[in-house]
Short mmCIF file of C-alpha atoms in Angstrom, two decimals:
data_model
loop_
_atom_site.label_atom_id
_atom_site.label_comp_id
_atom_site.label_asym_id
_atom_site.label_seq_id
_atom_site.Cartn_x
_atom_site.Cartn_y
_atom_site.Cartn_z
CA MET A 1 133.31 12.18 166.23
CA PRO A 2 130.38 9.77 166.82
CA GLU A 3 129.97 6.93 164.37
CA SER A 4 126.31 7.85 163.92
CA ILE A 5 127.42 11.18 162.39
CA THR A 6 130.18 9.90 160.16
CA GLU A 7 128.86 6.71 158.56
CA PRO A 8 126.67 6.94 155.43
CA LEU A 9 124.04 4.47 156.66
CA SER A 10 123.32 6.73 159.64
CA LEU A 11 122.14 9.55 157.40
CA THR A 12 118.42 10.19 157.47
CA LEU A 13 116.38 8.72 154.65
CA GLY A 14 115.55 12.25 153.55
CA GLN A 15 119.28 12.83 153.03
CA VAL A 16 119.66 9.56 151.11
CA MET A 17 116.67 10.12 148.81
CA LYS A 18 117.89 10.82 145.29
CA ARG A 19 114.89 12.60 143.73
CA PRO A 20 111.35 13.78 144.44
CA PRO A 21 108.85 10.90 144.53
CA VAL A 22 106.92 9.90 141.42
CA ALA A 23 103.40 8.66 142.07
CA CYS A 24 100.09 7.90 140.40
CA LEU A 25 96.50 7.19 141.41
CA PRO A 26 95.13 3.61 141.60
CA GLY A 27 93.06 4.14 138.44
CA GLU A 28 96.08 5.03 136.27
CA THR A 29 96.66 2.47 133.52
CA VAL A 30 99.64 0.16 133.82
CA ARG A 31 100.74 1.21 130.32
CA ARG A 32 100.96 4.87 131.33
CA ALA A 33 102.82 4.01 134.55
CA ILE A 34 105.37 1.93 132.62
CA GLN A 35 105.86 4.75 130.10
CA SER A 36 106.53 7.20 132.96
CA MET A 37 108.99 4.80 134.56
CA ARG A 38 110.88 4.45 131.26
CA GLU A 39 110.93 8.19 130.56
CA LEU A 40 112.18 8.99 134.07
CA ALA A 41 114.57 6.00 134.23
CA ILE A 42 113.12 4.79 137.53
CA GLY A 43 112.47 1.24 138.72
CA SER A 44 109.25 1.76 140.66
CA MET A 45 106.03 3.77 140.80
CA VAL A 46 104.30 4.56 144.10
CA VAL A 47 100.50 4.36 144.03
CA VAL A 48 98.72 6.87 146.29
CA ASN A 49 95.14 7.77 147.07
CA SER A 50 93.71 11.26 146.72
CA ASP A 51 95.29 12.28 150.06
CA ARG A 52 98.78 11.23 148.89
CA ILE A 53 98.78 8.27 151.29
CA PRO A 54 100.67 5.30 149.77
CA VAL A 55 98.44 2.32 149.01
CA GLY A 56 100.72 0.29 146.73
CA ILE A 57 103.86 0.12 144.62
CA LEU A 58 104.60 -1.13 141.11
CA THR A 59 108.15 -2.37 140.56
CA LEU A 60 109.96 -3.96 137.63
CA ARG A 61 109.52 -7.30 139.38
CA ASP A 62 105.73 -6.76 139.49
CA ILE A 63 105.76 -5.96 135.79
CA ALA A 64 107.62 -9.18 135.00
CA ASP A 65 105.49 -11.34 137.31
CA ARG A 66 101.99 -9.91 136.84
CA VAL A 67 101.82 -7.75 133.74
CA VAL A 68 103.83 -9.41 130.97
CA LEU A 69 102.18 -12.81 131.34
CA GLU A 70 98.61 -11.58 131.89
CA SER A 71 96.65 -10.74 128.76
CA GLY A 72 95.24 -7.20 128.79
CA ALA A 73 96.87 -6.28 132.08
CA VAL A 74 98.90 -3.46 130.55
CA ASP A 75 95.73 -1.51 129.71
CA GLY A 76 94.04 -2.16 133.05
CA PRO A 77 94.27 -0.02 136.19
CA ILE A 78 97.50 -0.20 138.15
CA GLU A 79 95.68 -1.19 141.35
CA ARG A 80 95.07 -4.67 139.88
CA VAL A 81 98.78 -5.51 139.56
CA MET A 82 100.49 -3.33 142.15
CA THR A 83 101.92 -4.73 145.38
CA PRO A 84 99.50 -3.42 148.05
CA HIS A 85 100.54 -2.12 151.47
CA PRO A 86 104.09 -1.08 150.57
CA VAL A 87 106.76 -1.11 153.26
CA THR A 88 107.03 2.42 154.66
CA LEU A 89 109.33 4.29 157.04
CA PRO A 90 109.33 7.90 158.24
CA VAL A 91 111.52 10.18 156.14
CA THR A 92 113.39 11.09 159.34
CA ASP A 93 114.41 7.47 160.04
CA THR A 94 117.98 6.32 159.39
CA ALA A 95 119.34 4.69 156.28
CA TYR A 96 120.64 1.71 158.20
CA ARG A 97 117.17 1.09 159.68
CA ALA A 98 115.89 0.98 156.10
CA ALA A 99 118.71 -1.38 155.11
CA LEU A 100 117.79 -3.74 157.95
CA THR A 101 114.13 -3.56 156.93
CA MET A 102 115.06 -4.51 153.37
CA ILE A 103 117.04 -7.50 154.60
CA ARG A 104 114.31 -8.64 156.96
CA ARG A 105 111.31 -8.05 154.69
CA GLY A 106 112.99 -9.09 151.44
CA VAL A 107 112.11 -5.88 149.57
CA ARG A 108 114.18 -3.58 147.37
CA HIS A 109 112.24 -0.34 147.85
CA ILE A 110 111.12 1.57 150.95
CA VAL A 111 108.39 4.19 150.60
CA LEU A 112 109.08 7.26 152.75
CA VAL A 113 106.26 9.04 154.52
CA GLU A 114 105.79 12.23 156.49
CA GLY A 115 102.61 12.51 158.48
CA GLY A 116 101.38 9.39 156.70
CA ARG A 117 101.70 11.00 153.26
CA LEU A 118 104.17 10.16 150.51
CA ALA A 119 107.49 11.97 150.96
CA GLY A 120 109.83 9.89 148.81
CA ILE A 121 111.24 6.50 148.01
CA VAL A 122 114.65 4.86 148.44
CA SER A 123 115.90 1.78 146.66
CA GLU A 124 118.43 -0.84 147.61
CA ARG A 125 120.87 0.83 145.21
CA ASP A 126 120.46 4.16 147.02
CA LEU A 127 121.31 2.63 150.38
CA PHE A 128 124.14 0.24 149.89
CA GLY A 129 127.65 1.44 149.27
CA LEU A 130 128.81 -1.92 150.65
CA GLN A 131 128.31 -5.39 149.20
CA SER A 132 124.53 -5.65 149.38
CA SER A 133 124.03 -8.71 147.20
CA PRO A 134 125.56 -11.22 149.66
CA LEU A 135 123.39 -9.79 152.45
CA ARG A 136 120.25 -10.01 150.32
CA ALA A 137 121.10 -13.46 148.97
CA LEU A 138 121.82 -14.85 152.43
CA SER A 139 118.66 -13.37 153.95
CA ALA A 140 116.56 -14.80 151.09
CA ALA A 141 118.20 -18.21 151.46
CA ILE A 142 117.51 -18.29 155.21
CA LYS A 143 113.87 -17.32 154.76
CA GLY A 144 113.46 -19.99 152.07
CA ALA A 145 115.18 -22.82 153.96
CA ALA A 146 112.95 -25.89 154.12
CA ASN A 147 114.58 -27.81 156.97
CA LEU A 148 116.83 -27.41 159.98
CA GLU A 149 119.86 -28.97 158.29
CA ALA A 150 119.87 -26.25 155.63
CA ILE A 151 119.43 -23.48 158.18
CA GLU A 152 122.22 -24.71 160.42
CA ARG A 153 124.75 -24.23 157.61
CA PHE A 154 123.72 -20.61 157.28
CA GLY A 155 124.99 -19.85 160.79
CA ARG A 156 128.55 -20.31 159.55
CA ASP A 157 127.75 -18.23 156.48
CA ILE A 158 126.57 -15.34 158.67
CA ASN A 159 129.80 -15.41 160.65
CA ASP A 160 131.92 -15.57 157.48
CA LEU A 161 130.01 -12.64 155.95
CA ALA A 162 130.30 -10.63 159.17
CA LEU A 163 134.06 -11.17 159.18
CA LYS A 164 134.30 -10.01 155.55
CA LEU A 165 132.21 -6.90 156.25
CA TYR A 166 134.43 -6.12 159.23
CA GLU A 167 137.54 -6.46 157.06
CA GLN A 168 135.95 -4.14 154.47
CA GLY A 169 135.67 -1.46 157.16
CA VAL A 170 131.90 -1.42 157.66
CA ALA A 171 131.13 0.79 160.67
CA VAL A 172 130.64 -1.01 163.97
CA GLY A 173 127.02 -0.02 164.61
CA THR A 174 126.00 -0.98 161.10
CA LEU A 175 127.90 -4.25 161.21
CA THR A 176 126.40 -5.40 164.52
CA ALA A 177 122.94 -4.38 163.29
CA PHE A 178 123.37 -6.46 160.11
CA VAL A 179 124.66 -9.43 162.11
CA ALA A 180 121.70 -9.13 164.48
CA ALA A 181 119.21 -8.91 161.59
CA LEU A 182 120.60 -12.06 159.97
CA ASN A 183 120.74 -13.86 163.32
CA ASP A 184 117.11 -12.88 163.88
CA LEU A 185 116.14 -14.32 160.49
CA LEU A 186 117.94 -17.59 161.18
CA THR A 187 116.51 -17.96 164.68
CA GLU A 188 113.03 -17.03 163.52
CA ARG A 189 113.14 -19.60 160.70
CA VAL A 190 114.26 -22.35 163.10
CA VAL A 191 111.47 -21.43 165.54
CA GLN A 192 108.95 -21.17 162.72
CA LEU A 193 109.77 -24.64 161.34
CA GLU A 194 109.75 -26.29 164.76
CA PHE A 195 106.53 -24.61 165.87
CA ALA A 196 104.84 -25.65 162.62
CA SER A 197 105.98 -29.28 162.78
CA SER A 198 105.16 -29.78 166.47
CA GLU A 199 101.91 -30.44 168.24
CA LEU A 200 101.39 -26.88 169.41
CA GLU A 201 98.06 -26.35 167.69
CA GLY A 202 95.84 -24.03 169.68
CA LEU A 203 98.71 -22.79 171.87
CA SER A 204 99.64 -19.14 171.85
CA CYS A 205 103.33 -18.53 172.58
CA CYS A 206 106.07 -16.03 171.80
CA TRP A 207 109.81 -16.70 171.42
CA ILE A 208 111.77 -13.92 173.14
CA LEU A 209 115.41 -12.85 172.91
CA MET A 210 117.41 -11.35 175.76
CA GLY A 211 120.88 -10.00 176.50
CA SER A 212 122.90 -8.89 173.46
CA GLU A 213 120.43 -10.74 171.19
CA GLY A 214 117.57 -8.71 172.62
CA ARG A 215 119.54 -5.47 172.17
CA SER A 216 120.55 -6.41 168.57
CA GLU A 217 124.19 -5.91 169.54
CA GLN A 218 125.75 -9.28 168.78
CA THR A 219 129.38 -9.39 167.73
CA LEU A 220 131.30 -12.18 165.99
CA ALA A 221 131.01 -14.49 169.01
CA THR A 222 127.68 -14.99 170.70
CA ASP A 223 125.73 -17.51 172.73
CA GLN A 224 122.02 -17.97 173.31
CA ASP A 225 119.81 -16.03 175.72
CA ASN A 226 116.17 -16.82 174.99
CA GLY A 227 112.87 -17.83 176.50
CA ILE A 228 109.17 -18.29 175.77
CA ILE A 229 106.03 -16.49 176.93
CA PHE A 230 102.81 -18.48 176.55
CA ALA A 231 99.12 -17.98 177.20
CA VAL A 232 97.26 -20.55 179.32
CA THR A 233 94.33 -21.86 177.30
CA PRO A 234 90.98 -22.54 178.99
CA GLY A 235 90.85 -25.94 180.64
CA ARG A 236 94.65 -26.28 180.87
CA SER A 237 97.20 -25.44 183.52
CA ALA A 238 100.45 -23.55 183.04
CA GLU A 239 102.33 -26.76 183.86
CA SER A 240 100.61 -28.76 181.11
CA VAL A 241 101.22 -26.06 178.50
CA ARG A 242 104.86 -25.80 179.57
CA ALA A 243 105.25 -29.59 179.31
CA ALA A 244 104.01 -29.46 175.70
CA ILE A 245 106.36 -26.61 174.74
CA LEU A 246 109.62 -27.67 176.42
CA PRO A 247 110.54 -30.54 174.01
CA VAL A 248 110.09 -28.14 171.10
CA ALA A 249 112.20 -25.51 172.83
CA LYS A 250 114.97 -28.05 173.42
CA ARG A 251 115.08 -28.97 169.73
CA ILE A 252 115.27 -25.27 168.81
CA ASN A 253 118.11 -24.60 171.26
CA GLN A 254 120.03 -27.62 169.97
CA ALA A 255 119.54 -26.58 166.34
CA LEU A 256 120.79 -23.07 167.10
CA ASP A 257 123.81 -24.57 168.86
CA ARG A 258 124.63 -26.61 165.76
CA ALA A 259 124.31 -23.39 163.72
CA GLY A 260 127.05 -21.78 165.82
CA TYR A 261 125.02 -20.01 168.53
CA ARG A 262 126.48 -21.62 171.63
CA LEU A 263 124.28 -22.96 174.39
CA CYS A 264 124.14 -20.45 177.23
CA PRO A 265 126.59 -21.40 180.00
CA GLY A 266 124.08 -20.07 182.54
CA ASN A 267 121.26 -22.12 180.98
CA ILE A 268 119.19 -19.02 180.22
CA MET A 269 117.36 -20.70 177.36
CA ALA A 270 113.81 -21.66 176.47
CA CYS A 271 114.53 -25.36 177.12
CA ASN A 272 114.96 -24.50 180.81
CA PRO A 273 111.52 -24.64 182.53
CA GLN A 274 112.49 -21.50 184.48
CA TRP A 275 112.40 -19.43 181.30
CA THR A 276 109.35 -20.90 179.56
CA LEU A 277 106.58 -19.21 181.50
CA SER A 278 103.03 -17.97 181.13
CA LEU A 279 102.49 -14.24 180.86
CA ASP A 280 101.30 -14.13 184.48
CA GLU A 281 104.32 -16.13 185.63
CA TRP A 282 106.70 -13.73 183.83
CA ARG A 283 104.97 -10.77 185.48
CA GLN A 284 105.26 -12.41 188.88
CA ARG A 285 108.94 -13.18 188.27
CA PHE A 286 109.73 -9.59 187.27
CA GLU A 287 107.63 -8.22 190.13
CA ARG A 288 109.57 -10.33 192.62
CA TRP A 289 112.91 -9.18 191.18
CA ILE A 290 111.90 -5.53 191.18
CA ASP A 291 110.33 -5.58 194.63
CA SER A 292 112.99 -7.68 196.35
CA GLY A 293 116.18 -6.20 194.88
CA SER A 294 118.00 -9.43 195.83
CA PRO A 295 121.41 -10.33 194.34
CA GLU A 296 119.61 -12.85 192.09
CA ALA A 297 117.26 -10.11 190.87
CA LEU A 298 120.12 -7.76 190.03
CA LEU A 299 122.00 -10.53 188.23
CA HIS A 300 119.00 -11.52 186.13
CA GLY A 301 118.04 -7.90 185.51
CA ALA A 302 121.17 -7.45 183.42
CA ILE A 303 119.78 -9.94 180.89
CA PHE A 304 116.00 -10.18 181.18
CA PHE A 305 115.22 -6.46 181.13
CA ASP A 306 116.57 -6.47 177.56
CA LEU A 307 113.91 -8.88 176.31
CA ARG A 308 112.58 -8.50 172.78
CA PRO A 309 109.80 -10.60 171.18
CA LEU A 310 110.89 -12.32 167.96
CA HIS A 311 108.33 -14.85 166.73
CA GLY A 312 104.87 -16.16 167.52
CA ASP A 313 102.21 -14.18 169.33
CA LEU A 314 104.20 -10.94 169.54
CA ALA A 315 101.39 -9.31 171.51
CA LEU A 316 102.42 -11.43 174.52
CA GLY A 317 105.93 -9.97 174.43
CA GLY A 318 104.60 -6.48 173.83
CA GLU A 319 102.21 -6.75 176.77
CA LEU A 320 105.01 -7.91 179.08
CA ARG A 321 107.32 -5.08 178.02
CA HIS A 322 104.51 -2.54 178.42
CA TRP A 323 103.83 -3.80 181.96
CA LEU A 324 107.55 -3.74 182.76
CA MET A 325 107.98 -0.14 181.55
CA GLN A 326 105.13 0.91 183.82
CA HIS A 327 106.15 -1.08 186.88
CA ALA A 328 109.94 -0.54 187.04
CA PRO A 329 109.93 3.30 187.38
CA ARG A 330 107.60 3.02 190.39
CA ASN A 331 110.28 1.40 192.52
CA PRO A 332 113.16 3.84 193.08
CA ARG A 333 114.73 1.50 195.66
CA PHE A 334 115.24 -1.18 193.00
CA LEU A 335 116.66 1.35 190.55
CA HIS A 336 119.02 2.57 193.29
CA GLN A 337 120.17 -1.02 193.85
CA MET A 338 120.67 -1.57 190.11
CA ALA A 339 122.71 1.64 189.96
CA ALA A 340 124.83 0.65 192.96
CA ASN A 341 125.43 -2.77 191.44
CA ALA A 342 126.44 -1.25 188.07
CA LEU A 343 128.87 1.12 189.79
CA LYS A 344 130.76 -1.81 191.31
CA ASN A 345 132.11 -2.41 187.79
CA ARG A 346 134.46 0.53 187.31
CA PRO A 347 136.38 1.46 184.13
CA PRO A 348 139.82 -0.22 184.15
CA LEU A 349 141.78 3.02 184.57
CA GLY A 350 144.37 3.84 187.21
CA TRP A 351 146.45 6.93 187.96
CA LEU A 352 147.72 9.18 185.15
CA ARG A 353 145.44 7.65 182.51
CA ARG A 354 147.08 4.25 182.86
CA PHE A 355 145.18 0.99 182.39
CA ALA A 356 144.29 -1.24 185.33
CA VAL A 357 144.92 -4.74 183.96
CA ASP A 358 144.26 -8.19 185.42
CA ASP A 359 146.84 -10.77 186.50
CA GLU A 360 147.55 -11.60 182.85
CA ASP A 361 147.95 -7.95 181.85
CA ARG A 362 144.64 -8.02 180.00
CA ILE A 363 141.40 -5.98 179.91
CA ASN A 364 138.05 -7.65 179.27
CA LEU A 365 136.49 -5.21 176.79
CA LYS A 366 133.04 -6.72 177.19
CA LEU A 367 132.82 -6.92 180.98
CA ASN A 368 134.90 -3.84 181.84
CA GLY A 369 134.16 -1.77 178.74
CA ALA A 370 130.96 -2.19 176.71
CA THR A 371 128.97 -3.40 179.73
CA LEU A 372 129.52 -0.06 181.49
CA PHE A 373 127.49 1.71 178.78
CA VAL A 374 124.95 -1.12 178.40
CA ASP A 375 124.17 -1.14 182.13
CA ALA A 376 123.83 2.64 182.25
CA ALA A 377 121.51 2.74 179.25
CA ARG A 378 119.35 0.01 180.79
CA ILE A 379 119.02 1.92 184.08
CA PHE A 380 118.14 5.15 182.24
CA SER A 381 115.47 3.35 180.20
CA LEU A 382 113.89 1.64 183.22
CA ALA A 383 113.94 4.80 185.31
CA HIS A 384 112.16 6.81 182.62
CA GLY A 385 109.91 4.12 181.13
CA ILE A 386 111.72 4.17 177.77
CA ASP A 387 110.54 1.16 175.77
CA GLU A 388 113.82 0.58 173.91
CA VAL A 389 116.36 -2.22 174.27
CA ASN A 390 119.19 -1.14 171.97
CA THR A 391 121.94 0.74 173.84
CA GLU A 392 122.34 3.65 171.41
CA ARG A 393 118.59 4.19 171.13
CA ARG A 394 118.21 4.04 174.91
CA LEU A 395 120.92 6.65 175.42
CA ARG A 396 119.51 8.97 172.75
CA ALA A 397 115.96 8.65 174.12
CA ALA A 398 117.14 9.27 177.69
CA ALA A 399 119.38 12.27 176.91
CA PRO A 400 116.68 14.98 176.73
CA LEU A 401 114.98 13.56 179.85
CA LEU A 402 118.31 13.72 181.68
CA ARG A 403 119.02 17.17 180.20
CA VAL A 404 122.20 15.83 178.65
CA PRO A 405 123.23 17.98 175.63
CA PRO A 406 123.45 16.24 172.23
CA HIS A 407 127.25 16.59 171.97
CA GLU A 408 127.66 14.78 175.30
CA VAL A 409 125.46 11.82 174.41
CA ASP A 410 127.23 11.68 171.02
CA ALA A 411 130.49 11.29 172.95
CA TRP A 412 129.03 8.46 175.06
CA ILE A 413 127.85 6.60 171.95
CA ALA A 414 131.13 7.14 170.09
CA ALA A 415 133.03 5.75 173.09
CA TYR A 416 130.74 2.73 173.26
CA TYR A 417 131.20 1.96 169.55
CA HIS A 418 134.97 2.38 169.79
CA ILE A 419 135.09 -0.29 172.48
CA GLN A 420 132.79 -2.50 170.42
CA GLY A 421 135.15 -2.03 167.47
CA LEU A 422 138.13 -3.18 169.52
CA ARG A 423 136.10 -6.21 170.62
CA LEU A 424 135.37 -7.05 167.00
CA ARG A 425 139.06 -6.68 166.11
CA ARG A 426 140.06 -9.05 168.91
CA GLN A 427 137.40 -11.59 167.94
CA ALA A 428 138.41 -11.43 164.27
CA ASP A 429 142.08 -12.00 165.21
CA CYS A 430 141.11 -15.05 167.25
CA MET A 431 139.01 -16.48 164.43
CA ARG A 432 141.80 -16.04 161.89
CA GLN A 433 144.10 -18.00 164.20
CA GLY A 434 141.55 -20.75 164.72
CA LEU A 435 141.13 -19.84 168.41
CA PRO A 436 137.91 -19.41 170.39
CA ALA A 437 136.89 -15.76 170.12
CA ASP A 438 137.13 -13.72 173.32
CA ASN A 439 137.10 -10.07 174.42
CA ARG A 440 140.41 -9.86 176.32
CA ILE A 441 143.13 -7.56 174.99
CA ASP A 442 146.60 -6.56 176.06
CA PRO A 443 146.46 -2.73 175.95
CA SER A 444 150.26 -2.52 175.66
CA ALA A 445 149.93 -4.30 172.29
CA LEU A 446 147.78 -1.48 170.90
CA HIS A 447 149.47 1.28 168.97
CA ASP A 448 149.68 4.66 170.65
CA PHE A 449 146.65 6.21 168.95
CA ASP A 450 144.35 3.29 169.87
CA ARG A 451 145.57 3.36 173.46
CA ARG A 452 144.81 7.07 173.73
CA VAL A 453 141.34 6.68 172.21
CA LEU A 454 140.57 3.69 174.47
CA VAL A 455 141.54 5.75 177.52
CA THR A 456 139.22 8.53 176.32
CA ALA A 457 136.41 6.02 175.75
CA LEU A 458 136.79 4.62 179.26
CA GLU A 459 136.80 8.16 180.66
CA GLN A 460 133.44 8.65 178.94
CA ALA A 461 132.25 5.54 180.79
CA ARG A 462 133.26 7.30 184.01
CA THR A 463 131.13 10.27 182.97
CA VAL A 464 128.12 8.03 182.34
CA GLN A 465 128.59 6.33 185.69
CA ALA A 466 128.85 9.70 187.43
CA ARG A 467 125.44 10.52 185.96
CA ILE A 468 124.00 7.28 187.35
CA ALA A 469 125.43 8.02 190.79
CA LEU A 470 123.97 11.55 190.70
CA ASP A 471 120.49 10.45 189.63
CA HIS A 472 120.18 7.50 192.00
CA ARG A 473 122.46 8.60 194.86
CA ALA A 474 124.39 5.37 194.46
#
């Protein structure tokens, strides 16, 4: 059964919500709101306008910070002390998306909306059946770090926490999402500090993530794949702007390396002038890849088409992705070449459901397992202009367009997460032994049940690849 059906954090927020929402109008007195909160034993009050659209929230923290110490505040209107613009999510969104939002935004309540109107509220306590306090404490510490030295130590803390969550049995999709959220926070804080302390005044640039970082699918062992998009200011050339940014990018890459995010062996990093480009230069680079279909283009497509803007002028990243989603579907020849290239990497299965191992009797679960689903999801998203980078979300968004029934796409996603789980197990074993983490397993060392499930997962990869071959005649 797919992980997304069985794990609690993949329930919808409507399913997680404990009770109907309690709300008041902005003119309600703080005293009356506090009395209602005490009578109902709740820790927050949502403030709505006359159309039931949330405009604020009053929490116990607000009461302590703004009401208790301010003379007369308790008899004033709630709109004076509420937190305006509460964090909202659709009631149909998933619990784990809300959990990630809490970690990233540093809040303990998410207001649920339906059609823009109040539908409910969920708290941190509602969401977390796992150890939430270390996640919250670590995210708060990262966001509050004042210098690079402090941040670099948190990289090890993230890995240690991820290992503990894995050992506690946290589901694979949730675990990788939490790891990605914390990695995003750490990277963003490093970029933020370096951008602020450097002479980049007046320059508009955006730090972008690619590869597994872009897809938010990092495991316990990861390296860097990043770049920068910048705008060329009037009176300057792209070369002069790039020259100003590159020293900053190098310091960021080095700081991330010290934090445990290894330098990319292929040098796909912002400190490389090839990957710190103006918006026009990025467009030209992608256009050349898409229109040429060269081996270089296909190689880079596996990483760069998963780009996600992280920090800075996010509109630059959004504009590039929007252009890419419009341009890629117009070139069926390139999509055919991507499909043919992906199909060269076949599931490691031989006759009679036996594994096809390498010279050391191993299978690389990343290259010959997870990548099969990642590549397929990327091709589906590019072919149909789906502006998603995460593999599960790409597959789910593509399924109705491909006329794939829900139970079939559920099987694809379950297979993908099973392989990811075996990767995590292997990496955790390596880390416990003090060895560099890798993705290579000996299938004969698995117990019988795991071997059978791995075979089934790889057979699902065959099914996905058959769909690629059908759609693109590859």
